[in-house]
Amino acid sequence: MLFMDISTWAPEHREDILKHFKEIRPPAGIHVVNQWLDLTGGRFFILYEAESSEAYAAFNLPWSDVCTIDSVPVMEAIDFIKHMAEHGLKF
């Protein structure tokens, strides 16, 4: 399943965030599609696929001490439209 995470942190956690970026690698079961930084600071966006809830937890829990993560399950629009049509629903 695909997830779009938006991580935010307070300015005083900047050094902790940089340390995490240098040390933490995605665990098995996580495939990172792409990642972006908010150029104004304080936010990070990442799109990734998680193979299981265990992989998802292993990926996000190490960050819980330095930032807040808003995690949203997502699907490409074309796939959503196809899924709706397969179930007789109009979009």
PDB file of N, CA and C in Angstrom:
ATOM      1  N   MET A   1       0.834  -1.168   0.000  1.00  0.00           N
ATOM      2  CA  MET A   1       0.000   0.000   0.000  1.00  0.00           C
ATOM      3  C   MET A   1       0.886   1.242   0.000  1.00  0.00           C
ATOM      4  N   LEU A   2       0.463   2.254  -0.755  1.00  0.00           N
ATOM      5  CA  LEU A   2       1.205   3.506  -0.817  1.00  0.00           C
ATOM      6  C   LEU A   2       0.790   4.452   0.299  1.00  0.00           C
ATOM      7  N   PHE A   3       1.775   5.150   0.835  1.00  0.00           N
ATOM      8  CA  PHE A   3       1.529   6.154   1.864  1.00  0.00           C
ATOM      9  C   PHE A   3       2.251   7.441   1.495  1.00  0.00           C
ATOM     10  N   MET A   4       1.590   8.564   1.776  1.00  0.00           N
ATOM     11  CA  MET A   4       2.231   9.874   1.693  1.00  0.00           C
ATOM     12  C   MET A   4       2.313  10.383   3.120  1.00  0.00           C
ATOM     13  N   ASP A   5       3.534  10.533   3.607  1.00  0.00           N
ATOM     14  CA  ASP A   5       3.754  11.053   4.951  1.00  0.00           C
ATOM     15  C   ASP A   5       4.213  12.497   4.869  1.00  0.00           C
ATOM     16  N   ILE A   6       3.660  13.311   5.741  1.00  0.00           N
ATOM     17  CA  ILE A   6       4.101  14.688   5.897  1.00  0.00           C
ATOM     18  C   ILE A   6       4.613  14.812   7.316  1.00  0.00           C
ATOM     19  N   SER A   7       5.911  14.994   7.432  1.00  0.00           N
ATOM     20  CA  SER A   7       6.544  15.113   8.738  1.00  0.00           C
ATOM     21  C   SER A   7       6.815  16.584   9.026  1.00  0.00           C
ATOM     22  N   THR A   8       6.486  17.006  10.246  1.00  0.00           N
ATOM     23  CA  THR A   8       6.747  18.378  10.667  1.00  0.00           C
ATOM     24  C   THR A   8       7.509  18.351  11.984  1.00  0.00           C
ATOM     25  N   TRP A   9       8.328  19.379  12.186  1.00  0.00           N
ATOM     26  CA  TRP A   9       9.103  19.462  13.421  1.00  0.00           C
ATOM     27  C   TRP A   9       9.300  20.912  13.804  1.00  0.00           C
ATOM     28  N   ALA A  10       9.542  21.089  15.086  1.00  0.00           N
ATOM     29  CA  ALA A  10       9.814  22.419  15.623  1.00  0.00           C
ATOM     30  C   ALA A  10      11.255  22.806  15.291  1.00  0.00           C
ATOM     31  N   PRO A  11      11.529  24.091  15.134  1.00  0.00           N
ATOM     32  CA  PRO A  11      12.891  24.530  14.801  1.00  0.00           C
ATOM     33  C   PRO A  11      13.962  24.006  15.756  1.00  0.00           C
ATOM     34  N   GLU A  12      13.615  23.855  17.023  1.00  0.00           N
ATOM     35  CA  GLU A  12      14.617  23.380  17.983  1.00  0.00           C
ATOM     36  C   GLU A  12      14.996  21.913  17.779  1.00  0.00           C
ATOM     37  N   HIS A  13      14.259  21.183  16.935  1.00  0.00           N
ATOM     38  CA  HIS A  13      14.579  19.784  16.643  1.00  0.00           C
ATOM     39  C   HIS A  13      15.361  19.613  15.339  1.00  0.00           C
ATOM     40  N   ARG A  14      15.765  20.710  14.729  1.00  0.00           N
ATOM     41  CA  ARG A  14      16.453  20.658  13.442  1.00  0.00           C
ATOM     42  C   ARG A  14      17.675  19.741  13.481  1.00  0.00           C
ATOM     43  N   GLU A  15      18.529  19.878  14.475  1.00  0.00           N
ATOM     44  CA  GLU A  15      19.738  19.056  14.548  1.00  0.00           C
ATOM     45  C   GLU A  15      19.391  17.579  14.734  1.00  0.00           C
ATOM     46  N   ASP A  16      18.361  17.286  15.535  1.00  0.00           N
ATOM     47  CA  ASP A  16      17.922  15.896  15.720  1.00  0.00           C
ATOM     48  C   ASP A  16      17.405  15.313  14.411  1.00  0.00           C
ATOM     49  N   ILE A  17      16.672  16.115  13.654  1.00  0.00           N
ATOM     50  CA  ILE A  17      16.145  15.668  12.362  1.00  0.00           C
ATOM     51  C   ILE A  17      17.302  15.351  11.408  1.00  0.00           C
ATOM     52  N   LEU A  18      18.283  16.229  11.346  1.00  0.00           N
ATOM     53  CA  LEU A  18      19.434  15.992  10.470  1.00  0.00           C
ATOM     54  C   LEU A  18      20.173  14.719  10.870  1.00  0.00           C
ATOM     55  N   LYS A  19      20.294  14.470  12.162  1.00  0.00           N
ATOM     56  CA  LYS A  19      20.949  13.249  12.643  1.00  0.00           C
ATOM     57  C   LYS A  19      20.166  12.016  12.193  1.00  0.00           C
ATOM     58  N   HIS A  20      18.841  12.066  12.322  1.00  0.00           N
ATOM     59  CA  HIS A  20      18.001  10.945  11.877  1.00  0.00           C
ATOM     60  C   HIS A  20      18.191  10.673  10.387  1.00  0.00           C
ATOM     61  N   PHE A  21      18.196  11.743   9.570  1.00  0.00           N
ATOM     62  CA  PHE A  21      18.361  11.576   8.127  1.00  0.00           C
ATOM     63  C   PHE A  21      19.668  10.873   7.795  1.00  0.00           C
ATOM     64  N   LYS A  22      20.706  11.171   8.532  1.00  0.00           N
ATOM     65  CA  LYS A  22      22.012  10.572   8.276  1.00  0.00           C
ATOM     66  C   LYS A  22      22.085   9.118   8.714  1.00  0.00           C
ATOM     67  N   GLU A  23      21.339   8.747   9.753  1.00  0.00           N
ATOM     68  CA  GLU A  23      21.482   7.423  10.368  1.00  0.00           C
ATOM     69  C   GLU A  23      20.412   6.406  10.001  1.00  0.00           C
ATOM     70  N   ILE A  24      19.215   6.848   9.773  1.00  0.00           N
ATOM     71  CA  ILE A  24      18.100   5.913   9.598  1.00  0.00           C
ATOM     72  C   ILE A  24      17.940   5.541   8.124  1.00  0.00           C
ATOM     73  N   ARG A  25      17.788   4.249   7.873  1.00  0.00           N
ATOM     74  CA  ARG A  25      17.541   3.712   6.536  1.00  0.00           C
ATOM     75  C   ARG A  25      16.190   2.988   6.549  1.00  0.00           C
ATOM     76  N   PRO A  26      15.483   2.990   5.423  1.00  0.00           N
ATOM     77  CA  PRO A  26      14.210   2.270   5.379  1.00  0.00           C
ATOM     78  C   PRO A  26      14.402   0.792   5.700  1.00  0.00           C
ATOM     79  N   PRO A  27      13.534   0.230   6.535  1.00  0.00           N
ATOM     80  CA  PRO A  27      13.625  -1.198   6.860  1.00  0.00           C
ATOM     81  C   PRO A  27      13.135  -2.055   5.693  1.00  0.00           C
ATOM     82  N   ALA A  28      13.367  -3.347   5.817  1.00  0.00           N
ATOM     83  CA  ALA A  28      12.833  -4.292   4.835  1.00  0.00           C
ATOM     84  C   ALA A  28      11.323  -4.106   4.756  1.00  0.00           C
ATOM     85  N   GLY A  29      10.794  -4.175   3.558  1.00  0.00           N
ATOM     86  CA  GLY A  29       9.349  -4.032   3.375  1.00  0.00           C
ATOM     87  C   GLY A  29       8.906  -2.607   3.076  1.00  0.00           C
ATOM     88  N   ILE A  30       9.870  -1.687   2.976  1.00  0.00           N
ATOM     89  CA  ILE A  30       9.561  -0.298   2.628  1.00  0.00           C
ATOM     90  C   ILE A  30      10.298   0.046   1.341  1.00  0.00           C
ATOM     91  N   HIS A  31       9.552   0.533   0.370  1.00  0.00           N
ATOM     92  CA  HIS A  31      10.155   1.004  -0.879  1.00  0.00           C
ATOM     93  C   HIS A  31       9.830   2.488  -1.016  1.00  0.00           C
ATOM     94  N   VAL A  32      10.842   3.329  -0.934  1.00  0.00           N
ATOM     95  CA  VAL A  32      10.654   4.765  -1.065  1.00  0.00           C
ATOM     96  C   VAL A  32      10.531   5.117  -2.541  1.00  0.00           C
ATOM     97  N   VAL A  33       9.437   5.787  -2.892  1.00  0.00           N
ATOM     98  CA  VAL A  33       9.196   6.211  -4.272  1.00  0.00           C
ATOM     99  C   VAL A  33       9.892   7.543  -4.531  1.00  0.00           C
ATOM    100  N   ASN A  34       9.675   8.498  -3.622  1.00  0.00           N
ATOM    101  CA  ASN A  34      10.325   9.795  -3.743  1.00  0.00           C
ATOM    102  C   ASN A  34      10.150  10.554  -2.441  1.00  0.00           C
ATOM    103  N   GLN A  35      10.947  11.605  -2.284  1.00  0.00           N
ATOM    104  CA  GLN A  35      10.870  12.426  -1.086  1.00  0.00           C
ATOM    105  C   GLN A  35      11.174  13.870  -1.441  1.00  0.00           C
ATOM    106  N   TRP A  36      10.552  14.784  -0.690  1.00  0.00           N
ATOM    107  CA  TRP A  36      10.698  16.196  -0.949  1.00  0.00           C
ATOM    108  C   TRP A  36      10.836  16.946   0.369  1.00  0.00           C
ATOM    109  N   LEU A  37      11.566  18.054   0.330  1.00  0.00           N
ATOM    110  CA  LEU A  37      11.686  18.942   1.479  1.00  0.00           C
ATOM    111  C   LEU A  37      10.969  20.242   1.172  1.00  0.00           C
ATOM    112  N   ASP A  38      10.271  20.758   2.165  1.00  0.00           N
ATOM    113  CA  ASP A  38       9.647  22.075   2.075  1.00  0.00           C
ATOM    114  C   ASP A  38      10.773  23.108   2.137  1.00  0.00           C
ATOM    115  N   LEU A  39      10.928  23.896   1.100  1.00  0.00           N
ATOM    116  CA  LEU A  39      12.026  24.858   1.041  1.00  0.00           C
ATOM    117  C   LEU A  39      11.913  25.962   2.086  1.00  0.00           C
ATOM    118  N   THR A  40      10.728  26.131   2.670  1.00  0.00           N
ATOM    119  CA  THR A  40      10.582  27.127   3.729  1.00  0.00           C
ATOM    120  C   THR A  40      10.973  26.562   5.088  1.00  0.00           C
ATOM    121  N   GLY A  41      11.205  25.255   5.137  1.00  0.00           N
ATOM    122  CA  GLY A  41      11.680  24.608   6.364  1.00  0.00           C
ATOM    123  C   GLY A  41      10.572  23.966   7.178  1.00  0.00           C
ATOM    124  N   GLY A  42      10.986  22.991   7.998  1.00  0.00           N
ATOM    125  CA  GLY A  42      10.077  22.386   8.956  1.00  0.00           C
ATOM    126  C   GLY A  42       9.153  21.294   8.464  1.00  0.00           C
ATOM    127  N   ARG A  43       9.228  20.924   7.174  1.00  0.00           N
ATOM    128  CA  ARG A  43       8.366  19.845   6.679  1.00  0.00           C
ATOM    129  C   ARG A  43       9.118  18.985   5.679  1.00  0.00           C
ATOM    130  N   PHE A  44       8.734  17.707   5.687  1.00  0.00           N
ATOM    131  CA  PHE A  44       9.325  16.708   4.800  1.00  0.00           C
ATOM    132  C   PHE A  44       8.194  15.847   4.271  1.00  0.00           C
ATOM    133  N   PHE A  45       8.193  15.587   2.973  1.00  0.00           N
ATOM    134  CA  PHE A  45       7.167  14.774   2.334  1.00  0.00           C
ATOM    135  C   PHE A  45       7.841  13.527   1.783  1.00  0.00           C
ATOM    136  N   ILE A  46       7.214  12.381   1.991  1.00  0.00           N
ATOM    137  CA  ILE A  46       7.777  11.143   1.455  1.00  0.00           C
ATOM    138  C   ILE A  46       6.642  10.243   0.968  1.00  0.00           C
ATOM    139  N   LEU A  47       6.815   9.709  -0.228  1.00  0.00           N
ATOM    140  CA  LEU A  47       5.874   8.754  -0.806  1.00  0.00           C
ATOM    141  C   LEU A  47       6.571   7.404  -0.816  1.00  0.00           C
ATOM    142  N   TYR A  48       5.939   6.401  -0.232  1.00  0.00           N
ATOM    143  CA  TYR A  48       6.560   5.078  -0.143  1.00  0.00           C
ATOM    144  C   TYR A  48       5.505   3.989  -0.130  1.00  0.00           C
ATOM    145  N   GLU A  49       5.961   2.783  -0.437  1.00  0.00           N
ATOM    146  CA  GLU A  49       5.097   1.610  -0.380  1.00  0.00           C
ATOM    147  C   GLU A  49       5.512   0.772   0.816  1.00  0.00           C
ATOM    148  N   ALA A  50       4.532   0.384   1.617  1.00  0.00           N
ATOM    149  CA  ALA A  50       4.775  -0.486   2.776  1.00  0.00           C
ATOM    150  C   ALA A  50       4.148  -1.841   2.493  1.00  0.00           C
ATOM    151  N   GLU A  51       4.948  -2.892   2.655  1.00  0.00           N
ATOM    152  CA  GLU A  51       4.465  -4.252   2.398  1.00  0.00           C
ATOM    153  C   GLU A  51       3.607  -4.791   3.534  1.00  0.00           C
ATOM    154  N   SER A  52       3.774  -4.227   4.738  1.00  0.00           N
ATOM    155  CA  SER A  52       3.022  -4.736   5.890  1.00  0.00           C
ATOM    156  C   SER A  52       2.912  -3.652   6.956  1.00  0.00           C
ATOM    157  N   SER A  53       2.029  -3.880   7.909  1.00  0.00           N
ATOM    158  CA  SER A  53       1.900  -2.937   9.023  1.00  0.00           C
ATOM    159  C   SER A  53       3.158  -2.942   9.885  1.00  0.00           C
ATOM    160  N   GLU A  54       3.840  -4.074   9.947  1.00  0.00           N
ATOM    161  CA  GLU A  54       5.088  -4.147  10.718  1.00  0.00           C
ATOM    162  C   GLU A  54       6.173  -3.265  10.082  1.00  0.00           C
ATOM    163  N   ALA A  55       6.275  -3.329   8.753  1.00  0.00           N
ATOM    164  CA  ALA A  55       7.248  -2.480   8.051  1.00  0.00           C
ATOM    165  C   ALA A  55       6.892  -1.003   8.220  1.00  0.00           C
ATOM    166  N   TYR A  56       5.605  -0.711   8.122  1.00  0.00           N
ATOM    167  CA  TYR A  56       5.136   0.665   8.305  1.00  0.00           C
ATOM    168  C   TYR A  56       5.529   1.189   9.687  1.00  0.00           C
ATOM    169  N   ALA A  57       5.275   0.410  10.721  1.00  0.00           N
ATOM    170  CA  ALA A  57       5.613   0.820  12.088  1.00  0.00           C
ATOM    171  C   ALA A  57       7.120   0.973  12.264  1.00  0.00           C
ATOM    172  N   ALA A  58       7.892   0.033  11.727  1.00  0.00           N
ATOM    173  CA  ALA A  58       9.347   0.101  11.853  1.00  0.00           C
ATOM    174  C   ALA A  58       9.909   1.336  11.145  1.00  0.00           C
ATOM    175  N   PHE A  59       9.229   1.790  10.122  1.00  0.00           N
ATOM    176  CA  PHE A  59       9.670   2.961   9.379  1.00  0.00           C
ATOM    177  C   PHE A  59       9.359   4.261  10.105  1.00  0.00           C
ATOM    178  N   ASN A  60       8.186   4.340  10.732  1.00  0.00           N
ATOM    179  CA  ASN A  60       7.733   5.594  11.340  1.00  0.00           C
ATOM    180  C   ASN A  60       8.073   5.762  12.816  1.00  0.00           C
ATOM    181  N   LEU A  61       8.075   4.698  13.577  1.00  0.00           N
ATOM    182  CA  LEU A  61       8.295   4.841  15.020  1.00  0.00           C
ATOM    183  C   LEU A  61       9.616   5.499  15.413  1.00  0.00           C
ATOM    184  N   PRO A  62      10.729   5.233  14.728  1.00  0.00           N
ATOM    185  CA  PRO A  62      11.981   5.878  15.132  1.00  0.00           C
ATOM    186  C   PRO A  62      11.963   7.406  15.047  1.00  0.00           C
ATOM    187  N   TRP A  63      11.025   7.959  14.308  1.00  0.00           N
ATOM    188  CA  TRP A  63      10.942   9.415  14.156  1.00  0.00           C
ATOM    189  C   TRP A  63      10.058  10.069  15.213  1.00  0.00           C
ATOM    190  N   SER A  64       9.312   9.286  15.964  1.00  0.00           N
ATOM    191  CA  SER A  64       8.297   9.839  16.861  1.00  0.00           C
ATOM    192  C   SER A  64       8.856  10.708  17.977  1.00  0.00           C
ATOM    193  N   ASP A  65      10.158  10.638  18.223  1.00  0.00           N
ATOM    194  CA  ASP A  65      10.735  11.470  19.280  1.00  0.00           C
ATOM    195  C   ASP A  65      11.100  12.871  18.800  1.00  0.00           C
ATOM    196  N   VAL A  66      11.147  13.111  17.485  1.00  0.00           N
ATOM    197  CA  VAL A  66      11.590  14.410  16.986  1.00  0.00           C
ATOM    198  C   VAL A  66      10.601  15.114  16.056  1.00  0.00           C
ATOM    199  N   CYS A  67       9.567  14.409  15.600  1.00  0.00           N
ATOM    200  CA  CYS A  67       8.619  15.063  14.694  1.00  0.00           C
ATOM    201  C   CYS A  67       7.238  14.420  14.787  1.00  0.00           C
ATOM    202  N   THR A  68       6.300  15.095  14.163  1.00  0.00           N
ATOM    203  CA  THR A  68       4.940  14.580  14.027  1.00  0.00           C
ATOM    204  C   THR A  68       4.770  14.131  12.587  1.00  0.00           C
ATOM    205  N   ILE A  69       4.196  12.949  12.408  1.00  0.00           N
ATOM    206  CA  ILE A  69       3.997  12.418  11.064  1.00  0.00           C
ATOM    207  C   ILE A  69       2.505  12.272  10.793  1.00  0.00           C
ATOM    208  N   ASP A  70       2.050  12.948   9.743  1.00  0.00           N
ATOM    209  CA  ASP A  70       0.693  12.755   9.238  1.00  0.00           C
ATOM    210  C   ASP A  70       0.830  11.784   8.074  1.00  0.00           C
ATOM    211  N   SER A  71       0.279  10.597   8.237  1.00  0.00           N
ATOM    212  CA  SER A  71       0.422   9.535   7.260  1.00  0.00           C
ATOM    213  C   SER A  71      -0.919   9.298   6.568  1.00  0.00           C
ATOM    214  N   VAL A  72      -0.900   9.344   5.232  1.00  0.00           N
ATOM    215  CA  VAL A  72      -2.130   9.219   4.454  1.00  0.00           C
ATOM    216  C   VAL A  72      -1.975   8.091   3.445  1.00  0.00           C
ATOM    217  N   PRO A  73      -2.857   7.075   3.488  1.00  0.00           N
ATOM    218  CA  PRO A  73      -2.812   6.057   2.436  1.00  0.00           C
ATOM    219  C   PRO A  73      -3.308   6.688   1.131  1.00  0.00           C
ATOM    220  N   VAL A  74      -2.574   6.457   0.037  1.00  0.00           N
ATOM    221  CA  VAL A  74      -2.927   7.080  -1.244  1.00  0.00           C
ATOM    222  C   VAL A  74      -2.956   6.049  -2.360  1.00  0.00           C
ATOM    223  N   MET A  75      -3.600   6.454  -3.454  1.00  0.00           N
ATOM    224  CA  MET A  75      -3.688   5.624  -4.653  1.00  0.00           C
ATOM    225  C   MET A  75      -3.642   6.566  -5.842  1.00  0.00           C
ATOM    226  N   GLU A  76      -2.977   6.153  -6.922  1.00  0.00           N
ATOM    227  CA  GLU A  76      -2.964   6.986  -8.117  1.00  0.00           C
ATOM    228  C   GLU A  76      -4.396   7.151  -8.611  1.00  0.00           C
ATOM    229  N   ALA A  77      -4.714   8.353  -9.077  1.00  0.00           N
ATOM    230  CA  ALA A  77      -6.082   8.677  -9.480  1.00  0.00           C
ATOM    231  C   ALA A  77      -6.616   7.719 -10.536  1.00  0.00           C
ATOM    232  N   ILE A  78      -5.811   7.373 -11.521  1.00  0.00           N
ATOM    233  CA  ILE A  78      -6.264   6.478 -12.593  1.00  0.00           C
ATOM    234  C   ILE A  78      -6.627   5.107 -12.033  1.00  0.00           C
ATOM    235  N   ASP A  79      -5.864   4.630 -11.066  1.00  0.00           N
ATOM    236  CA  ASP A  79      -6.170   3.342 -10.433  1.00  0.00           C
ATOM    237  C   ASP A  79      -7.457   3.420  -9.621  1.00  0.00           C
ATOM    238  N   PHE A  80      -7.677   4.546  -8.960  1.00  0.00           N
ATOM    239  CA  PHE A  80      -8.905   4.733  -8.190  1.00  0.00           C
ATOM    240  C   PHE A  80     -10.123   4.727  -9.110  1.00  0.00           C
ATOM    241  N   ILE A  81     -10.015   5.422 -10.234  1.00  0.00           N
ATOM    242  CA  ILE A  81     -11.128   5.482 -11.182  1.00  0.00           C
ATOM    243  C   ILE A  81     -11.434   4.092 -11.727  1.00  0.00           C
ATOM    244  N   LYS A  82     -10.396   3.320 -12.075  1.00  0.00           N
ATOM    245  CA  LYS A  82     -10.589   1.948 -12.551  1.00  0.00           C
ATOM    246  C   LYS A  82     -11.256   1.089 -11.479  1.00  0.00           C
ATOM    247  N   HIS A  83     -10.800   1.220 -10.250  1.00  0.00           N
ATOM    248  CA  HIS A  83     -11.362   0.457  -9.134  1.00  0.00           C
ATOM    249  C   HIS A  83     -12.843   0.786  -8.957  1.00  0.00           C
ATOM    250  N   MET A  84     -13.185   2.058  -9.031  1.00  0.00           N
ATOM    251  CA  MET A  84     -14.585   2.473  -8.902  1.00  0.00           C
ATOM    252  C   MET A  84     -15.428   1.859 -10.022  1.00  0.00           C
ATOM    253  N   ALA A  85     -14.910   1.900 -11.245  1.00  0.00           N
ATOM    254  CA  ALA A  85     -15.647   1.374 -12.402  1.00  0.00           C
ATOM    255  C   ALA A  85     -15.851  -0.133 -12.266  1.00  0.00           C
ATOM    256  N   GLU A  86     -14.828  -0.834 -11.757  1.00  0.00           N
ATOM    257  CA  GLU A  86     -14.940  -2.283 -11.569  1.00  0.00           C
ATOM    258  C   GLU A  86     -16.035  -2.651 -10.575  1.00  0.00           C
ATOM    259  N   HIS A  87     -16.373  -1.742  -9.703  1.00  0.00           N
ATOM    260  CA  HIS A  87     -17.403  -1.973  -8.692  1.00  0.00           C
ATOM    261  C   HIS A  87     -18.726  -1.272  -9.043  1.00  0.00           C
ATOM    262  N   GLY A  88     -18.835  -0.851 -10.293  1.00  0.00           N
ATOM    263  CA  GLY A  88     -20.082  -0.277 -10.778  1.00  0.00           C
ATOM    264  C   GLY A  88     -20.356   1.124 -10.268  1.00  0.00           C
ATOM    265  N   LEU A  89     -19.346   1.788  -9.762  1.00  0.00           N
ATOM    266  CA  LEU A  89     -19.522   3.141  -9.242  1.00  0.00           C
ATOM    267  C   LEU A  89     -18.982   4.135 -10.248  1.00  0.00           C
ATOM    268  N   LYS A  90     -19.690   5.242 -10.388  1.00  0.00           N
ATOM    269  CA  LYS A  90     -19.252   6.278 -11.316  1.00  0.00           C
ATOM    270  C   LYS A  90     -18.518   7.356 -10.554  1.00  0.00           C
ATOM    271  N   PHE A  91     -17.497   7.840 -11.199  1.00  0.00           N
ATOM    272  CA  PHE A  91     -16.676   8.888 -10.592  1.00  0.00           C
ATOM    273  C   PHE A  91     -16.824  10.148 -11.398  1.00  0.00           C
TER     274      PHE A  91
END
